Amino acid sequence: MDVIQISDLRGRPRAPRPEEVNLNFSEKAVRELEQLLNHYPDKKSAILPCLWIAQREYGGYLPSEAIAEVALRLDRSYAEIEGVATFYTMYHVGHPTGKHLIEVCTCLSCHLCGAYRLADHIKSKLGIDWGETTPDGMFTIEEVECLDACDRAPVLQISDQYYGPVDDKTVDAILEKLKSETSPSTVRLADEIVQAQLHKRDQEKVSGN
Amino acid sequence: MPETRLLLKHSGDAAYRSIQGYMDKGGYAGLKKALSMDRQAVIDEIKASGLRGRGGAGFPTWIKWNGIEKEKTKPHYILCNADEGEPGTFKDKELMENTPHLMIEGMIIAGWATQGDVGYVYIRGEFVDCARAVKKAIDEAYEAGFLGKNIQGTGWNFDMYVHLGAGSYECGEESALMSSLMGERGMPRLKFPHAPLPTVAGLWDCPTVINNVETYACAPYILVNGGEWYATLGASTKNSRGTKIFSVSGHVNRPGNYEIEFGTTLAELLEMAGGMKGGTLKACVPGGSSVPILNAEQTMNAVIGYEEMVDAGSMVGSGGCMFLNEHTCIVTFIWRTALFYARESCGKCTPCREGTAWMEQILDRIRKGGGRMEDIELLKEICSQIDGRSFCGLGDAAAWPVAGALKVFPEEFEYFIRHGHSIVDGPEYRRMAPEPLTPAKV
Amino acid sequence: MAAAANEPQSVILTINDIEIEVPRGELIVESVKRIGLEIPIFCYHSRMKPVGMCRMCLVDVGFKQPDGSVRMMPKPQAGCTLPADNNMVVYTDTEKVRRDRKGVLEFLLINHPLDCPICDRGGECPLQNNTIFYGPSTTRYVEIKRHLPKAFPLSKYVTLDLERCIQCGRCVRFTEEISGDSQLAFRFRGAMMQPSTFELTDFESRFSGNVIEICPVGALTSAEYRFRARPWDLQTKPSICLECSNGCNTWFDYRVASLVRINGRTNEAVNEEWTCDKGKFGQNYLNSPDRLTEVFVRDGDKLIESNWATAFQQVSVAFQSAGSKCAALVGGKASNEDIFMLKRLFTEAFGSNNLDHRWTRCLPKSDALYRVATSIADFENEPVIFVFGNNIAEEQPILFLRIRKAWFRNDAKVIVACPEACEADTFAHTSLRYRPGTEAVLLGAIHRAATGAGGVDIAEASSITGVGEEAIRRAADAMKSGFALAASRSLLDLRNGEHVVGALSNLTIACNSSEKYNLFATSANEEGARQIEFMPSAEGKNTREILEACASGEMKALWLLECDPLSLSHDNELVTKALETVEFLVVQNHIKSECVQFASVLLPACAFSEKDGTYTNLERRVQRIKPIIAAKGSAKPAWKSFGELLLRMKGDPPPFHAHEVMQLIAASHQKFQSAIYENLEGEGVVIPANQSTEPQAVDVEYTAMEVPSNTP
C-alpha cells in the first residue's frame, strides 16, 4: 500500500457495483458451492470453503474480482470477505504466487533441525528471498509457521504434500521434479481442499450422476 | 513405564484406515453399545473414566457433554477441534490419517449422548491428507449406517461434515474455531462468565460440544471397556486418567508419537524416543510451545500428569514434547517462539496484539547483539502485562514460554546481552540460528 | 428457561465495597456509573454489542462465597463485557487494576505516533485523556514504530490515519451493527490488523460521518474539518438538523461567526446520537457566498440593494391592492413561528386564504390520510414493519436506522416495498421490488392476500407489478395480523398518489393497524406547517391552484418563504409560467435560489443557526433552536418581518421574542399548548395528533399507471 500524499484528498475510486462484477465460477464450482451450502445453516458459514473454490477458480490466488464474486455469491459485503480472506495465511489475496508455492516451516522443531539453513539453500538456489517469485513464475518461497509434522523436521509443504525430513539434496530433487510439472500445484491444493469437504454423494451430485 | 498403545494400537496397520479393517479390530462396538444405552448412562461412563480434554486445557470431558440441554429446544452441534497447530504437536495428524474412524466413532457417541444433529470436523487447511482420510471415513460410515438417517435403527439422525481452515493458529482456540467455522475471521468470542458457555450457546447460538480429536478418540475405548477400566490407567497420578499421546520431536533419535499412561516420566518418554541426538539434554518443552521450558534437571524429575507437570514447573498442554540438546541457544529458541506468537496473534485484544510483537522485537534485537540489560526486566514486565490480561489464552501462551525461559535460563540471556553473542557456539548452533548470526567466532 | 423467567429482575453486587442493586445482566461498565465511578474504555460503546477488545476496562472481580468469604477470580475481567450478578464483588481502583490499565495504555501507545500537536482529535481524544489519568508517563519502547499510511482519503468526507488506529473496532462494528452497510472491516491480523473499506475503495455510506465521532483516536477524521480548528478554540451550541423531517439533534461547532462542523447530539427519542452524512456534511451553505444577506427591490430588469422600509412599503401596497388575489407558499425550512406569523399576515392583513406548504402532485383533502401515529422510538419495538415507497434510507435516514435496529435487536419482520434496490432490502423479511407505477396494484394484491377479499387478483397483480406471487403472499402473511406502516408523503407525487395512499390506509384498516398508519413528512417543518394548518381553508387555493392562478394572471401577488418552487414542484413549466406572469413576487429566503430572477422583492431571512424558533419533526416533536451565530447582513428571522408588517398595516403590537409567537400559536392551536418554550429543553415535546374519527376505508382504483420513461 503506497502512502498517499495529503494533497491527494479527492476521495477514492469506488468499489464495483454488483452488476459490474463478472461471475467467473465454472459450472462445476457453482454446483460445488451449492452442495457446500447444504452443510451449514447459513450462507456466511460457507465463506471459507467458497474462498477455497475461488482460489482454485482464479488460478491459485484471490484477485479482487474473486473477493467480489465470493461476496456476491454469499450476500456479504466486499469488505467483510476481504477481511476474512486476509486473516488466513493460506489465501493469497491480491498477488499471485508462483506455480509452485514452497512453504518452509521454520518454527520450533524445524528450526532446531536446521530449517533456516535449509531455507537459505533453497533461496540461493532459486535466487529469491522470502515471499518472492522466480522470474519464470515457477516458484515462490514462503516461511510458514508450524506445519505440525515436527517428527519429520525440517519439513516443507508444496501443494497438498508434506516433504520431510529434507536436506539440501532431497530439496534439489523435489525442485527438479516440480520443474517438469507445468500445472500449478497451488490450484491443486485448493481443489484438494474443496474436494475433501464434499461428501461422496455431494461429489456425485456435482458431477451430475 | 513402557509405552501403552491404546489409540495408536493399530496406527501402523493400513487396513485399519478403512471401515472394514477398523470393524475387524472391534471398531464401532463402542458406538453400538452406546446406542443401546441411555444417553445419560453414556455421559456417566465418560465421567467415571476421568477423561480430560486432550487439546491442552485438560477440562473434564463429561462436564461439557452433560452441559447440553436435556430437553431439546434447538439443534445440537458436535464439533471436533482438529485444528492442530501447537508447535511440537502432531498427534491429531496421525490419529486422523491412520485411525480416522476412531475419532468419528467418538464424535457419533458424543452426538448420541447429547442428542446431536450435526458434527463438524474443523481441520487445519494444511492437513490435506488428514482431511482426505477423514472424508473417506465419513463416507464409509454413512454407507455402513453409522451416520445419516435413523442410525442403526434408533431413529436418530446425525450428519457429519469436514470443514477446512485456511492457515491460522488462533483457530485452534475453541471460540475462534467457532468464529472461523461460521465464516468469520478466526477471532475468539466472549466466554463465560461474559457470555454463555458453548454448551448453551456455541455454533450459531446453539448448544455445542467441542473436543479435541484425541479426546473423541478415547470415547470408543471407554464405552467398550467401561469408564472404570479406563480410570485404572494413570491411577498413580493425582487426577489424570488414561493414556496421552506425546509428540516427541527436536534433538531425539526417533521423533514420533508415543502414547503413554499418565504417571510415566519425561525421562522414560525420552528413552522411548531413542534418547538425545547430537549432544546431551539441555532443556525440554514438554507440552507444546505454549508451556514453560524445563531445564535438564527438571526434565529428568518430571512425571507426566496434569497436576504433576505443574509441580515440575510446566504443563502437559497438548503433548508436543520438544527436547533440546546442549548446542541449542535458548535465546534464539525463545525468540523463535515469540515470533510464532507475534505472527499468529489474531489482533483482537491489545495486550496480545502489541505485546507479542514487542517481545519479538526485543528478543530479535538481543539475538542480533543489540540487547540491553534492562531488556530482561522489561521482558518480564511485558509478560506479566500480557498474562491473564489478554482476551483469550493465546496471550497467556505467548507470555509463559518467555517468562519461563527468563526464570530457568537467566544466564543465557545475560550472557547474550553482555557479549553480543550466544553462550553456545559451534557448527550445530550455527545450523540452528537464522541470519543474521552473531556467533562468538566467525 | 422457565426458571429464568421467575428469577428476580435485579441483582445485588458490591462495587468498591459499596453494595448496589442493578438490573440483571447490566454490564459492570454501566453499573459503576450508578455510584459515580467511571471505568476507562476504548472499544466499548453502549449502542453496540460489547466485544472486550481493548482491555482498558479490566477490573478485579470476585464472588462472595456462602461462608461469607470472597473468592477473587485469578485474572482481571473486562468490565465492558461482564454482566452483573448476585454476590459479585468488583474493585475498580486497586493497585493491580491501576497497573493493568497502565500496561494496556503502554501497549496502545508503543505504536501510536506522537503527532498529537497536529492531530484533529487532540484535545478531545479519549486516548490522550485516558493516558493522562491512567497511563505511564514515559515509554520503554525503543524499537521502530509501525509505519502505515497516514492521511489516507477514504472518501470525500473521511480521512484514515492507520498509524493512529488502536484497532478498537468501533468503526467496523458501526457499519456492521448500526448502519448495516458493512463498508468497513478489519483486514490482516495481529499487529498489522487495520480497519478498511474493500481494497481501500471509496467509503460509500449514508452514515460515514458517525465513525469520525466514535473513533477514540484521530484515526478517522473529517476531511472537511481537517486542520481547520483546535477543539478548544471552538464554541459549541445545541441545534437541530433541517436536512430532512427526522429532526436530528446536533452540536453546532462554530468559530467567530461561521460553522466549523456538525456533530451528533444525543436525543434518545430521535436520533440516539447518530447523524447522516447529509446532516453532518451538508450544512456548508451556511457559510456560502450565495447566502441572501441584503434586501433587494426590482428596478426594471435589475434587482437593486435596498432596505427593509422600502421593501415593506412596496410589499404592503402590492399585497393590499391584490386583496384576496394574493397567495403564499412555504418550504420545509420555515419554522413554526415563521409559518404562523405568515399565516396571520395573510389572513388578518391581506384577507387571503391562499396558503399552502405542500408541493406534491396530489393534494388530498382528507386529513386522515396524512396522519402519523408511531414515533421514531416506537418503531424499535414494532414486531412487523411495512416500509413502502421510495428508498427510506434516502428519505428518512434516521428512521431507517431505527427500523434496522428493530430488526437487528428485536428480530422485527421488515417488509420492504420499493421500486429500486435499497439498503432496507439487506435485512428485509420480504423485498417487494415493484415496477414504478404499479404501487396501487401491489397494495391491492397484498390486501387480497392478507384478507382474502377486496383488492386485486394476486396472480394478475404479480404479472403487472413484477413481484412474485410467493413474495406477495409471504409479505401478506407477515402483515395480516398487524403491522406498522412507514411511508412518506412523497408517494403523493405519484399521479395516482391519492389512490396509493388510500390503498395503504385501506390495508392498515383491513389488518387492524389503522392506529399504526404513518405517512411521514419529508421536509424539516412540513409537519409543523400542517399542524399550524398552513393550508387553504374552504375558499382558498392549494399549491397547484395558486400556481395555475399565477400563470393565468388571476393571482396578482405571490409570497415565497424559504422555498424554491423550481426544485420543489414536479411541474417546472407551470412554475416558470407562474413566476413569470405573477405581477408581484416576494422571495424570502436565507439563500439565493433560481427563482430569485423573477422576484419583485428579495427579503433576506435568517438560517436556523441565526434565529430563535421551533421545528416540528415527522412525529410531531416540537424542538427548539436558538440563535448561535449573528444574523448575516440585514437578514432577520422571517417571523419578525411579518410582525413588523402587521404592525405597519394593522397596528398590531408585534411579538418581540419567538416564545411570544409560540404563545400565540398555542392560543390558536390548542395542541401546541404543551410546546411552550419552557417545556422544550431536553428531548422536545410531541404534540397530540388531530382528533380524528375512526378512519374509514376509501374508494381506491387498484390500477397501474404508465410511468414516462426517464431514460434519455
GROMACS .gro file of N, CA and C in nm, chain B residues 217-333:
model
  351
  426ALA      N    1  -1.138  -3.962   2.032
  426ALA     CA    2  -1.086  -4.095   2.000
  426ALA      C    3  -1.083  -4.185   2.122
  427CYS      N    4  -1.082  -4.126   2.241
  427CYS     CA    5  -1.082  -4.208   2.363
  427CYS      C    6  -1.219  -4.269   2.390
  428ALA      N    7  -1.323  -4.201   2.344
  428ALA     CA    8  -1.459  -4.239   2.383
  428ALA      C    9  -1.494  -4.384   2.346
  429PRO      N   10  -1.463  -4.431   2.223
  429PRO     CA   11  -1.499  -4.570   2.191
  429PRO      C   12  -1.439  -4.669   2.291
  430TYR      N   13  -1.312  -4.648   2.329
  430TYR     CA   14  -1.248  -4.740   2.424
  430TYR      C   15  -1.317  -4.736   2.558
  431ILE      N   16  -1.356  -4.617   2.599
  431ILE     CA   17  -1.421  -4.604   2.729
  431ILE      C   18  -1.555  -4.677   2.726
  432LEU      N   19  -1.626  -4.664   2.615
  432LEU     CA   20  -1.757  -4.729   2.607
  432LEU      C   21  -1.742  -4.881   2.605
  433VAL      N   22  -1.644  -4.929   2.529
  433VAL     CA   23  -1.626  -5.074   2.517
  433VAL      C   24  -1.581  -5.135   2.650
  434ASN      N   25  -1.480  -5.071   2.707
  434ASN     CA   26  -1.418  -5.133   2.825
  434ASN      C   27  -1.470  -5.077   2.957
  435GLY      N   28  -1.548  -4.974   2.950
  435GLY     CA   29  -1.602  -4.917   3.073
  435GLY      C   30  -1.515  -4.805   3.127
  436GLY      N   31  -1.580  -4.706   3.185
  436GLY     CA   32  -1.509  -4.592   3.238
  436GLY      C   33  -1.417  -4.631   3.353
  437GLU      N   34  -1.463  -4.727   3.431
  437GLU     CA   35  -1.381  -4.767   3.547
  437GLU      C   36  -1.249  -4.828   3.503
  438TRP      N   37  -1.256  -4.907   3.396
  438TRP     CA   38  -1.133  -4.966   3.344
  438TRP      C   39  -1.038  -4.855   3.298
  439TYR      N   40  -1.096  -4.757   3.227
  439TYR     CA   41  -1.013  -4.650   3.174
  439TYR      C   42  -0.946  -4.574   3.288
  440ALA      N   43  -1.021  -4.561   3.396
  440ALA     CA   44  -0.969  -4.483   3.509
  440ALA      C   45  -0.855  -4.555   3.580
  441THR      N   46  -0.839  -4.686   3.554
  441THR     CA   47  -0.725  -4.754   3.617
  441THR      C   48  -0.595  -4.712   3.551
  442LEU      N   49  -0.604  -4.666   3.426
  442LEU     CA   50  -0.483  -4.619   3.358
  442LEU      C   51  -0.444  -4.485   3.417
  443GLY      N   52  -0.321  -4.474   3.451
  443GLY     CA   53  -0.273  -4.348   3.508
  443GLY      C   54  -0.315  -4.327   3.651
  444ALA      N   55  -0.353  -4.435   3.718
  444ALA     CA   56  -0.405  -4.420   3.853
  444ALA      C   57  -0.300  -4.373   3.951
  445SER      N   58  -0.172  -4.381   3.910
  445SER     CA   59  -0.068  -4.338   4.004
  445SER      C   60  -0.063  -4.185   4.016
  446THR      N   61  -0.129  -4.115   3.926
  446THR     CA   62  -0.124  -3.969   3.932
  446THR      C   63  -0.241  -3.916   4.014
  447LYS      N   64  -0.232  -3.785   4.041
  447LYS     CA   65  -0.334  -3.723   4.125
  447LYS      C   66  -0.471  -3.728   4.059
  448ASN      N   67  -0.478  -3.677   3.937
  448ASN     CA   68  -0.611  -3.662   3.878
  448ASN      C   69  -0.606  -3.673   3.726
  449SER      N   70  -0.513  -3.751   3.675
  449SER     CA   71  -0.502  -3.768   3.530
  449SER      C   72  -0.524  -3.915   3.501
  450ARG      N   73  -0.621  -3.942   3.415
  450ARG     CA   74  -0.654  -4.082   3.389
  450ARG      C   75  -0.641  -4.112   3.240
  451GLY      N   76  -0.603  -4.239   3.216
  451GLY     CA   77  -0.597  -4.284   3.078
  451GLY      C   78  -0.459  -4.270   3.018
  452THR      N   79  -0.459  -4.266   2.886
  452THR     CA   80  -0.332  -4.252   2.816
  452THR      C   81  -0.327  -4.115   2.749
  453LYS      N   82  -0.208  -4.074   2.714
  453LYS     CA   83  -0.191  -3.946   2.645
  453LYS      C   84  -0.085  -3.966   2.537
  454ILE      N   85  -0.115  -3.914   2.423
  454ILE     CA   86  -0.016  -3.924   2.317
  454ILE      C   87   0.079  -3.805   2.326
  455PHE      N   88   0.205  -3.833   2.332
  455PHE     CA   89   0.304  -3.726   2.329
  455PHE      C   90   0.374  -3.727   2.193
  456SER      N   91   0.381  -3.612   2.134
  456SER     CA   92   0.453  -3.598   2.007
  456SER      C   93   0.593  -3.554   2.042
  457VAL      N   94   0.688  -3.640   2.018
  457VAL     CA   95   0.826  -3.609   2.057
  457VAL      C   96   0.904  -3.564   1.934
  458SER      N   97   0.969  -3.451   1.948
  458SER     CA   98   1.049  -3.401   1.836
  458SER      C   99   1.168  -3.325   1.889
  459GLY      N  100   1.241  -3.266   1.800
  459GLY     CA  101   1.361  -3.195   1.840
  459GLY      C  102   1.482  -3.285   1.827
  460HIS      N  103   1.575  -3.271   1.921
  460HIS     CA  104   1.701  -3.345   1.908
  460HIS      C  105   1.690  -3.483   1.971
  461VAL      N  106   1.607  -3.567   1.914
  461VAL     CA  107   1.599  -3.705   1.961
  461VAL      C  108   1.623  -3.798   1.842
  462ASN      N  109   1.655  -3.922   1.873
  462ASN     CA  110   1.689  -4.015   1.766
  462ASN      C  111   1.567  -4.067   1.690
  463ARG      N  112   1.456  -4.087   1.763
  463ARG     CA  113   1.338  -4.140   1.695
  463ARG      C  114   1.217  -4.051   1.722
  464PRO      N  115   1.210  -3.935   1.657
  464PRO     CA  116   1.094  -3.850   1.681
  464PRO      C  117   0.966  -3.920   1.638
  465GLY      N  118   0.858  -3.891   1.702
  465GLY     CA  119   0.731  -3.954   1.665
  465GLY      C  120   0.632  -3.945   1.779
  466ASN      N  121   0.516  -4.006   1.757
  466ASN     CA  122   0.413  -4.006   1.859
  466ASN      C  123   0.430  -4.126   1.952
  467TYR      N  124   0.423  -4.099   2.080
  467TYR     CA  125   0.434  -4.206   2.179
  467TYR      C  126   0.317  -4.194   2.275
  468GLU      N  127   0.243  -4.303   2.286
  468GLU     CA  128   0.127  -4.300   2.373
  468GLU      C  129   0.166  -4.360   2.507
  469ILE      N  130   0.149  -4.282   2.612
  469ILE     CA  131   0.192  -4.329   2.744
  469ILE      C  132   0.078  -4.317   2.843
  470GLU      N  133   0.089  -4.395   2.946
  470GLU     CA  134  -0.006  -4.386   3.056
  470GLU      C  135   0.035  -4.266   3.140
  471PHE      N  136  -0.060  -4.195   3.197
  471PHE     CA  137  -0.022  -4.087   3.289
  471PHE      C  138   0.056  -4.149   3.404
  472GLY      N  139   0.156  -4.083   3.450
  472GLY     CA  140   0.241  -4.138   3.553
  472GLY      C  141   0.378  -4.178   3.499
  473THR      N  142   0.387  -4.185   3.368
  473THR     CA  143   0.516  -4.209   3.304
  473THR      C  144   0.602  -4.083   3.326
  474THR      N  145   0.734  -4.101   3.326
  474THR     CA  146   0.819  -3.983   3.345
  474THR      C  147   0.865  -3.931   3.209
  475LEU      N  148   0.908  -3.806   3.211
  475LEU     CA  149   0.962  -3.748   3.087
  475LEU      C  150   1.088  -3.822   3.045
  476ALA      N  151   1.163  -3.868   3.145
  476ALA     CA  152   1.286  -3.942   3.116
  476ALA      C  153   1.253  -4.068   3.039
  477GLU      N  154   1.146  -4.135   3.081
  477GLU     CA  155   1.105  -4.257   3.011
  477GLU      C  156   1.061  -4.224   2.868
  478LEU      N  157   0.993  -4.111   2.854
  478LEU     CA  158   0.949  -4.070   2.721
  478LEU      C  159   1.069  -4.045   2.630
  479LEU      N  160   1.169  -3.982   2.685
  479LEU     CA  161   1.291  -3.955   2.608
  479LEU      C  162   1.357  -4.086   2.567
  480GLU      N  163   1.355  -4.178   2.658
  480GLU     CA  164   1.411  -4.312   2.633
  480GLU      C  165   1.339  -4.378   2.515
  481MET      N  166   1.202  -4.369   2.519
  481MET     CA  167   1.122  -4.428   2.411
  481MET      C  168   1.161  -4.369   2.276
  482ALA      N  169   1.189  -4.240   2.278
  482ALA     CA  170   1.219  -4.172   2.152
  482ALA      C  171   1.364  -4.191   2.112
  483GLY      N  172   1.431  -4.282   2.176
  483GLY     CA  173   1.567  -4.317   2.134
  483GLY      C  174   1.675  -4.229   2.192
  484GLY      N  175   1.641  -4.151   2.291
  484GLY     CA  176   1.741  -4.070   2.357
  484GLY      C  177   1.785  -3.950   2.275
  485MET      N  178   1.873  -3.871   2.335
  485MET     CA  179   1.914  -3.746   2.272
  485MET      C  180   2.002  -3.771   2.150
  486LYS      N  181   1.992  -3.676   2.060
  486LYS     CA  182   2.073  -3.682   1.938
  486LYS      C  183   2.163  -3.560   1.934
  487GLY      N  184   2.289  -3.580   1.899
  487GLY     CA  185   2.380  -3.469   1.874
  487GLY      C  186   2.427  -3.396   2.000
  488GLY      N  187   2.403  -3.450   2.117
  488GLY     CA  188   2.451  -3.383   2.237
  488GLY      C  189   2.366  -3.420   2.355
  489THR      N  190   2.405  -3.372   2.471
  489THR     CA  191   2.331  -3.406   2.592
  489THR      C  192   2.209  -3.315   2.606
  490LEU      N  193   2.119  -3.357   2.692
  490LEU     CA  194   1.995  -3.282   2.712
  490LEU      C  195   2.022  -3.149   2.780
  491LYS      N  196   1.965  -3.045   2.723
  491LYS     CA  197   1.980  -2.913   2.786
  491LYS      C  198   1.845  -2.866   2.840
  492ALA      N  199   1.741  -2.886   2.761
  492ALA     CA  200   1.611  -2.833   2.802
  492ALA      C  201   1.502  -2.913   2.734
  493CYS      N  202   1.381  -2.894   2.787
  493CYS     CA  203   1.268  -2.965   2.729
  493CYS      C  204   1.145  -2.877   2.736
  494VAL      N  205   1.072  -2.871   2.626
  494VAL     CA  206   0.942  -2.804   2.626
  494VAL      C  207   0.839  -2.917   2.619
  495PRO      N  208   0.778  -2.952   2.731
  495PRO     CA  209   0.707  -3.080   2.734
  495PRO      C  210   0.569  -3.083   2.670
  496GLY      N  211   0.502  -2.968   2.657
  496GLY     CA  212   0.361  -2.979   2.616
  496GLY      C  213   0.321  -2.889   2.502
  497GLY      N  214   0.411  -2.866   2.409
  497GLY     CA  215   0.380  -2.771   2.304
  497GLY      C  216   0.441  -2.637   2.337
  498SER      N  217   0.455  -2.550   2.236
  498SER     CA  218   0.532  -2.426   2.253
  498SER      C  219   0.479  -2.335   2.363
  499SER      N  220   0.352  -2.355   2.401
  499SER     CA  221   0.291  -2.261   2.495
  499SER      C  222   0.335  -2.282   2.639
  500VAL      N  223   0.394  -2.394   2.668
  500VAL     CA  224   0.421  -2.423   2.809
  500VAL      C  225   0.562  -2.382   2.846
  501PRO      N  226   0.586  -2.352   2.973
  501PRO     CA  227   0.720  -2.308   3.014
  501PRO      C  228   0.824  -2.417   2.991
  502ILE      N  229   0.942  -2.371   2.962
  502ILE     CA  230   1.054  -2.461   2.930
  502ILE      C  231   1.112  -2.518   3.060
  503LEU      N  232   1.161  -2.642   3.053
  503LEU     CA  233   1.224  -2.705   3.170
  503LEU      C  234   1.372  -2.723   3.140
  504ASN      N  235   1.457  -2.712   3.245
  504ASN     CA  236   1.598  -2.744   3.223
  504ASN      C  237   1.617  -2.895   3.239
  505ALA      N  238   1.739  -2.939   3.218
  505ALA     CA  239   1.765  -3.084   3.215
  505ALA      C  240   1.725  -3.150   3.347
  506GLU      N  241   1.757  -3.085   3.455
  506GLU     CA  242   1.730  -3.145   3.585
  506GLU      C  243   1.580  -3.158   3.608
  507GLN      N  244   1.509  -3.049   3.580
  507GLN     CA  245   1.364  -3.053   3.595
  507GLN      C  246   1.303  -3.161   3.506
  508THR      N  247   1.358  -3.172   3.384
  508THR     CA  248   1.306  -3.269   3.289
  508THR      C  249   1.321  -3.410   3.344
  509MET      N  250   1.437  -3.440   3.395
  509MET     CA  251   1.463  -3.576   3.439
  509MET      C  252   1.381  -3.613   3.561
  510ASN      N  253   1.328  -3.514   3.631
  510ASN     CA  254   1.249  -3.544   3.751
  510ASN      C  255   1.099  -3.537   3.726
  511ALA      N  256   1.060  -3.500   3.604
  511ALA     CA  257   0.918  -3.470   3.582
  511ALA      C  258   0.837  -3.597   3.557
  512VAL      N  259   0.722  -3.602   3.621
  512VAL     CA  260   0.626  -3.710   3.599
  512VAL      C  261   0.511  -3.653   3.517
  513ILE      N  262   0.464  -3.729   3.419
  513ILE     CA  263   0.360  -3.677   3.331
  513ILE      C  264   0.222  -3.695   3.394
  514GLY      N  265   0.156  -3.587   3.415
  514GLY     CA  266   0.023  -3.583   3.475
  514GLY      C  267  -0.015  -3.437   3.481
  515TYR      N  268  -0.143  -3.405   3.471
  515TYR     CA  269  -0.182  -3.264   3.464
  515TYR      C  270  -0.129  -3.185   3.584
  516GLU      N  271  -0.149  -3.240   3.705
  516GLU     CA  272  -0.103  -3.168   3.825
  516GLU      C  273   0.047  -3.186   3.846
  517GLU      N  274   0.096  -3.309   3.818
  517GLU     CA  275   0.237  -3.340   3.842
  517GLU      C  276   0.327  -3.250   3.757
  518MET      N  277   0.282  -3.223   3.636
  518MET     CA  278   0.362  -3.142   3.545
  518MET      C  279   0.368  -2.998   3.594
  519VAL      N  280   0.260  -2.950   3.653
  519VAL     CA  281   0.262  -2.815   3.709
  519VAL      C  282   0.362  -2.810   3.823
  520ASP      N  283   0.364  -2.915   3.903
  520ASP     CA  284   0.461  -2.921   4.012
  520ASP      C  285   0.604  -2.915   3.957
  521ALA      N  286   0.623  -2.978   3.843
  521ALA     CA  287   0.757  -2.980   3.784
  521ALA      C  288   0.794  -2.845   3.722
  522GLY      N  289   0.696  -2.756   3.707
  522GLY     CA  290   0.727  -2.623   3.654
  522GLY      C  291   0.677  -2.601   3.513
  523SER      N  292   0.596  -2.692   3.462
  523SER     CA  293   0.545  -2.673   3.328
  523SER      C  294   0.403  -2.729   3.318
  524MET      N  295   0.363  -2.775   3.202
  524MET     CA  296   0.227  -2.824   3.183
  524MET      C  297   0.224  -2.937   3.081
  525VAL      N  298   0.117  -3.018   3.088
  525VAL     CA  299   0.101  -3.126   2.990
  525VAL      C  300   0.067  -3.066   2.853
  526GLY      N  301  -0.016  -2.961   2.856
  526GLY     CA  302  -0.052  -2.893   2.732
  526GLY      C  303  -0.111  -2.989   2.632
  527SER      N  304  -0.069  -2.976   2.508
  527SER     CA  305  -0.122  -3.062   2.404
  527SER      C  306  -0.033  -3.184   2.381
  528GLY      N  307   0.076  -3.193   2.457
  528GLY     CA  308   0.162  -3.309   2.443
  528GLY      C  309   0.266  -3.299   2.334
  529GLY      N  310   0.301  -3.178   2.298
  529GLY     CA  311   0.406  -3.160   2.196
  529GLY      C  312   0.540  -3.143   2.267
  530CYS      N  313   0.612  -3.252   2.278
  530CYS     CA  314   0.731  -3.251   2.363
  530CYS      C  315   0.857  -3.235   2.280
  531MET      N  316   0.926  -3.124   2.303
  531MET     CA  317   1.049  -3.099   2.227
  531MET      C  318   1.169  -3.108   2.319
  532PHE      N  319   1.265  -3.190   2.281
  532PHE     CA  320   1.388  -3.200   2.360
  532PHE      C  321   1.497  -3.121   2.288
  533LEU      N  322   1.569  -3.042   2.367
  533LEU     CA  323   1.672  -2.954   2.309
  533LEU      C  324   1.808  -3.000   2.358
  534ASN      N  325   1.904  -3.012   2.267
  534ASN     CA  326   2.036  -3.057   2.313
  534ASN      C  327   2.124  -2.939   2.351
  535GLU      N  328   2.241  -2.970   2.395
  535GLU     CA  329   2.331  -2.871   2.456
  535GLU      C  330   2.375  -2.760   2.360
  536HIS      N  331   2.362  -2.784   2.229
  536HIS     CA  332   2.406  -2.682   2.133
  536HIS      C  333   2.296  -2.580   2.103
  537THR      N  334   2.182  -2.596   2.168
  537THR     CA  335   2.071  -2.506   2.139
  537THR      C  336   2.090  -2.375   2.214
  538CYS      N  337   2.073  -2.266   2.143
  538CYS     CA  338   2.075  -2.135   2.208
  538CYS      C  339   1.934  -2.105   2.255
  539ILE      N  340   1.918  -2.094   2.385
  539ILE     CA  341   1.783  -2.072   2.440
  539ILE      C  342   1.727  -1.938   2.394
  540VAL      N  343   1.816  -1.838   2.384
  540VAL     CA  344   1.769  -1.706   2.343
  540VAL      C  345   1.708  -1.712   2.203
  541THR      N  346   1.780  -1.779   2.114
  541THR     CA  347   1.730  -1.792   1.976
  541THR      C  348   1.599  -1.871   1.975
  542PHE      N  349   1.597  -1.979   2.052
  542PHE     CA  350   1.478  -2.063   2.057
  542PHE      C  351   1.357  -1.984   2.108
   0.00000   0.00000   0.00000
